[in-house]
């Protein structure tokens, strides 16, 4: 997981003077429990605030953000865990998985906190 801070704000979050975090998750090709998968990279965007970034890092490090979807008996694909609302476009609105989406910040933080708590993982700012 790598984080890049962009100067521009996301649509709907213009008052957030800290900008935007572009968070990239990179996975090398590999195998898990006999299921092989190809390398994959994902990027999502969140308003530049340490709280969601740190929650995402904790969830990523504990294996909660992604799943391996079985395609064939010994073949899989890394996919987003759809229990979390990821925004992968800076523009286009919620119908296009982008901003502006005024409720995204609260939804992602609430979903991450609930999932961490359900997994028995403690998070303190």
PDB file of C-alpha atoms in Angstrom:
ATOM      1  CA  UNK A   1       0.000   0.000   0.000  1.00  0.00           C
ATOM      2  CA  UNK A   2       1.418   3.358  -1.005  1.00  0.00           C
ATOM      3  CA  UNK A   3      -0.064   6.800  -0.430  1.00  0.00           C
ATOM      4  CA  UNK A   4       0.460   9.871  -2.569  1.00  0.00           C
ATOM      5  CA  UNK A   5      -0.860  13.252  -1.492  1.00  0.00           C
ATOM      6  CA  UNK A   6      -2.308  15.293  -4.340  1.00  0.00           C
ATOM      7  CA  UNK A   7      -2.727  19.055  -4.058  1.00  0.00           C
ATOM      8  CA  UNK A   8      -6.144  19.211  -5.692  1.00  0.00           C
ATOM      9  CA  UNK A   9      -9.297  18.630  -3.695  1.00  0.00           C
ATOM     10  CA  UNK A  10     -11.948  16.151  -4.708  1.00  0.00           C
ATOM     11  CA  UNK A  11     -15.273  17.502  -6.032  1.00  0.00           C
ATOM     12  CA  UNK A  12     -17.546  18.036  -3.053  1.00  0.00           C
ATOM     13  CA  UNK A  13     -14.562  18.308  -0.693  1.00  0.00           C
ATOM     14  CA  UNK A  14     -13.127  21.640  -1.921  1.00  0.00           C
ATOM     15  CA  UNK A  15     -13.068  23.052   1.605  1.00  0.00           C
ATOM     16  CA  UNK A  16     -10.633  20.325   2.649  1.00  0.00           C
ATOM     17  CA  UNK A  17      -7.472  22.343   2.177  1.00  0.00           C
ATOM     18  CA  UNK A  18      -5.264  19.294   2.679  1.00  0.00           C
ATOM     19  CA  UNK A  19      -6.070  17.909  -0.802  1.00  0.00           C
ATOM     20  CA  UNK A  20      -6.513  14.259  -1.761  1.00  0.00           C
ATOM     21  CA  UNK A  21      -4.851  10.953  -0.991  1.00  0.00           C
ATOM     22  CA  UNK A  22      -4.356   8.605  -3.933  1.00  0.00           C
ATOM     23  CA  UNK A  23      -3.922   5.214  -2.287  1.00  0.00           C
ATOM     24  CA  UNK A  24      -2.477   2.438  -4.426  1.00  0.00           C
ATOM     25  CA  UNK A  25      -2.567  -1.213  -3.483  1.00  0.00           C
ATOM     26  CA  UNK A  26      -0.170  -3.448  -5.440  1.00  0.00           C
ATOM     27  CA  UNK A  27      -0.193  -7.228  -5.352  1.00  0.00           C
ATOM     28  CA  UNK A  28       2.438  -9.426  -7.003  1.00  0.00           C
ATOM     29  CA  UNK A  29       1.323 -12.627  -8.671  1.00  0.00           C
ATOM     30  CA  UNK A  30       1.124 -15.463  -6.218  1.00  0.00           C
ATOM     31  CA  UNK A  31      -0.794 -18.331  -4.727  1.00  0.00           C
ATOM     32  CA  UNK A  32      -2.909 -18.735  -1.597  1.00  0.00           C
ATOM     33  CA  UNK A  33      -4.190 -22.100  -0.398  1.00  0.00           C
ATOM     34  CA  UNK A  34      -3.458 -23.640  -3.797  1.00  0.00           C
ATOM     35  CA  UNK A  35      -5.270 -20.891  -5.753  1.00  0.00           C
ATOM     36  CA  UNK A  36      -2.986 -18.865  -8.037  1.00  0.00           C
ATOM     37  CA  UNK A  37      -3.683 -15.280  -9.072  1.00  0.00           C
ATOM     38  CA  UNK A  38      -2.133 -12.665 -11.352  1.00  0.00           C
ATOM     39  CA  UNK A  39      -0.492  -9.427 -10.240  1.00  0.00           C
ATOM     40  CA  UNK A  40      -2.952  -6.584  -9.797  1.00  0.00           C
ATOM     41  CA  UNK A  41      -2.971  -2.906  -8.839  1.00  0.00           C
ATOM     42  CA  UNK A  42      -5.868  -0.860  -7.433  1.00  0.00           C
ATOM     43  CA  UNK A  43      -6.108   2.879  -6.728  1.00  0.00           C
ATOM     44  CA  UNK A  44      -8.688   4.697  -4.664  1.00  0.00           C
ATOM     45  CA  UNK A  45      -9.129   8.341  -3.684  1.00  0.00           C
ATOM     46  CA  UNK A  46     -10.085   9.801  -0.312  1.00  0.00           C
ATOM     47  CA  UNK A  47     -10.027  13.343   1.075  1.00  0.00           C
ATOM     48  CA  UNK A  48      -6.613  14.013   2.605  1.00  0.00           C
ATOM     49  CA  UNK A  49      -7.333  13.409   6.246  1.00  0.00           C
ATOM     50  CA  UNK A  50      -5.223  11.028   8.335  1.00  0.00           C
ATOM     51  CA  UNK A  51      -8.249   9.261   9.848  1.00  0.00           C
ATOM     52  CA  UNK A  52      -9.536   7.355   6.765  1.00  0.00           C
ATOM     53  CA  UNK A  53      -5.992   6.845   5.473  1.00  0.00           C
ATOM     54  CA  UNK A  54      -4.946   5.230   8.763  1.00  0.00           C
ATOM     55  CA  UNK A  55      -8.133   3.137   8.908  1.00  0.00           C
ATOM     56  CA  UNK A  56      -7.501   1.930   5.344  1.00  0.00           C
ATOM     57  CA  UNK A  57      -3.891   1.076   6.211  1.00  0.00           C
ATOM     58  CA  UNK A  58      -5.004  -0.927   9.278  1.00  0.00           C
ATOM     59  CA  UNK A  59      -7.697  -2.758   7.280  1.00  0.00           C
ATOM     60  CA  UNK A  60      -5.234  -3.451   4.446  1.00  0.00           C
ATOM     61  CA  UNK A  61      -2.526  -4.727   6.791  1.00  0.00           C
ATOM     62  CA  UNK A  62      -5.013  -7.098   8.422  1.00  0.00           C
ATOM     63  CA  UNK A  63      -6.282  -8.461   5.090  1.00  0.00           C
ATOM     64  CA  UNK A  64      -9.783  -6.976   5.160  1.00  0.00           C
ATOM     65  CA  UNK A  65      -9.838  -4.803   2.010  1.00  0.00           C
ATOM     66  CA  UNK A  66      -9.425  -7.456  -0.682  1.00  0.00           C
ATOM     67  CA  UNK A  67     -10.585 -10.995  -1.450  1.00  0.00           C
ATOM     68  CA  UNK A  68      -9.574 -13.708  -3.846  1.00  0.00           C
ATOM     69  CA  UNK A  69     -12.487 -14.607  -6.091  1.00  0.00           C
ATOM     70  CA  UNK A  70     -12.265 -18.181  -7.347  1.00  0.00           C
ATOM     71  CA  UNK A  71     -12.594 -18.273 -11.138  1.00  0.00           C
ATOM     72  CA  UNK A  72     -11.704 -21.937 -11.701  1.00  0.00           C
ATOM     73  CA  UNK A  73     -10.720 -24.624  -9.224  1.00  0.00           C
ATOM     74  CA  UNK A  74      -7.066 -23.515  -8.994  1.00  0.00           C
ATOM     75  CA  UNK A  75      -7.328 -20.006 -10.442  1.00  0.00           C
ATOM     76  CA  UNK A  76      -8.432 -16.818  -8.730  1.00  0.00           C
ATOM     77  CA  UNK A  77      -8.527 -13.065  -9.057  1.00  0.00           C
ATOM     78  CA  UNK A  78      -7.844 -10.407  -6.432  1.00  0.00           C
ATOM     79  CA  UNK A  79     -10.930  -8.184  -6.019  1.00  0.00           C
ATOM     80  CA  UNK A  80     -12.093  -5.376  -3.723  1.00  0.00           C
ATOM     81  CA  UNK A  81     -13.989  -6.467  -0.642  1.00  0.00           C
ATOM     82  CA  UNK A  82     -17.365  -4.965  -1.581  1.00  0.00           C
ATOM     83  CA  UNK A  83     -18.215  -4.467   2.109  1.00  0.00           C
ATOM     84  CA  UNK A  84     -16.249  -1.214   1.823  1.00  0.00           C
ATOM     85  CA  UNK A  85     -17.268   1.706  -0.428  1.00  0.00           C
ATOM     86  CA  UNK A  86     -14.181   2.353  -2.572  1.00  0.00           C
ATOM     87  CA  UNK A  87     -14.044   5.339  -4.926  1.00  0.00           C
ATOM     88  CA  UNK A  88     -11.674   4.707  -7.808  1.00  0.00           C
ATOM     89  CA  UNK A  89     -12.369   7.821  -9.925  1.00  0.00           C
ATOM     90  CA  UNK A  90     -11.800  11.455  -9.000  1.00  0.00           C
ATOM     91  CA  UNK A  91     -14.789  12.519 -11.124  1.00  0.00           C
ATOM     92  CA  UNK A  92     -18.072  11.119 -12.402  1.00  0.00           C
ATOM     93  CA  UNK A  93     -20.234  10.975  -9.293  1.00  0.00           C
ATOM     94  CA  UNK A  94     -21.319   7.926  -7.316  1.00  0.00           C
ATOM     95  CA  UNK A  95     -22.897   6.241 -10.360  1.00  0.00           C
ATOM     96  CA  UNK A  96     -19.416   6.082 -11.909  1.00  0.00           C
ATOM     97  CA  UNK A  97     -17.588   5.199  -8.695  1.00  0.00           C
ATOM     98  CA  UNK A  98     -16.350   8.788  -8.380  1.00  0.00           C
ATOM     99  CA  UNK A  99     -16.766  12.147  -6.738  1.00  0.00           C
ATOM    100  CA  UNK A 100     -18.734  14.213  -5.884  1.00  0.00           C
ATOM    101  CA  UNK A 101     -20.168  11.784  -3.370  1.00  0.00           C
ATOM    102  CA  UNK A 102     -20.861  13.808  -0.234  1.00  0.00           C
ATOM    103  CA  UNK A 103     -21.518  10.836   2.041  1.00  0.00           C
ATOM    104  CA  UNK A 104     -18.463   8.797   1.050  1.00  0.00           C
ATOM    105  CA  UNK A 105     -16.155  10.014   3.821  1.00  0.00           C
ATOM    106  CA  UNK A 106     -18.593   8.998   6.571  1.00  0.00           C
ATOM    107  CA  UNK A 107     -19.553   5.705   4.857  1.00  0.00           C
ATOM    108  CA  UNK A 108     -15.957   4.544   4.418  1.00  0.00           C
ATOM    109  CA  UNK A 109     -14.967   5.458   7.993  1.00  0.00           C
ATOM    110  CA  UNK A 110     -18.069   3.810   9.490  1.00  0.00           C
ATOM    111  CA  UNK A 111     -17.632   0.651   7.385  1.00  0.00           C
ATOM    112  CA  UNK A 112     -13.942   0.337   8.244  1.00  0.00           C
ATOM    113  CA  UNK A 113     -14.507   0.852  11.971  1.00  0.00           C
ATOM    114  CA  UNK A 114     -17.366  -1.692  12.025  1.00  0.00           C
ATOM    115  CA  UNK A 115     -15.361  -4.320  10.132  1.00  0.00           C
ATOM    116  CA  UNK A 116     -12.254  -3.832  12.271  1.00  0.00           C
ATOM    117  CA  UNK A 117     -14.359  -4.118  15.430  1.00  0.00           C
ATOM    118  CA  UNK A 118     -16.159  -7.240  14.126  1.00  0.00           C
ATOM    119  CA  UNK A 119     -12.778  -8.823  13.409  1.00  0.00           C
ATOM    120  CA  UNK A 120     -11.663  -8.056  16.966  1.00  0.00           C
ATOM    121  CA  UNK A 121      -9.032  -5.586  15.754  1.00  0.00           C
ATOM    122  CA  UNK A 122      -8.579  -2.539  17.943  1.00  0.00           C
ATOM    123  CA  UNK A 123      -8.007   0.824  16.314  1.00  0.00           C
ATOM    124  CA  UNK A 124      -7.007   3.971  18.140  1.00  0.00           C
ATOM    125  CA  UNK A 125      -6.133   7.239  16.460  1.00  0.00           C
TER     126      UNK A 125
END
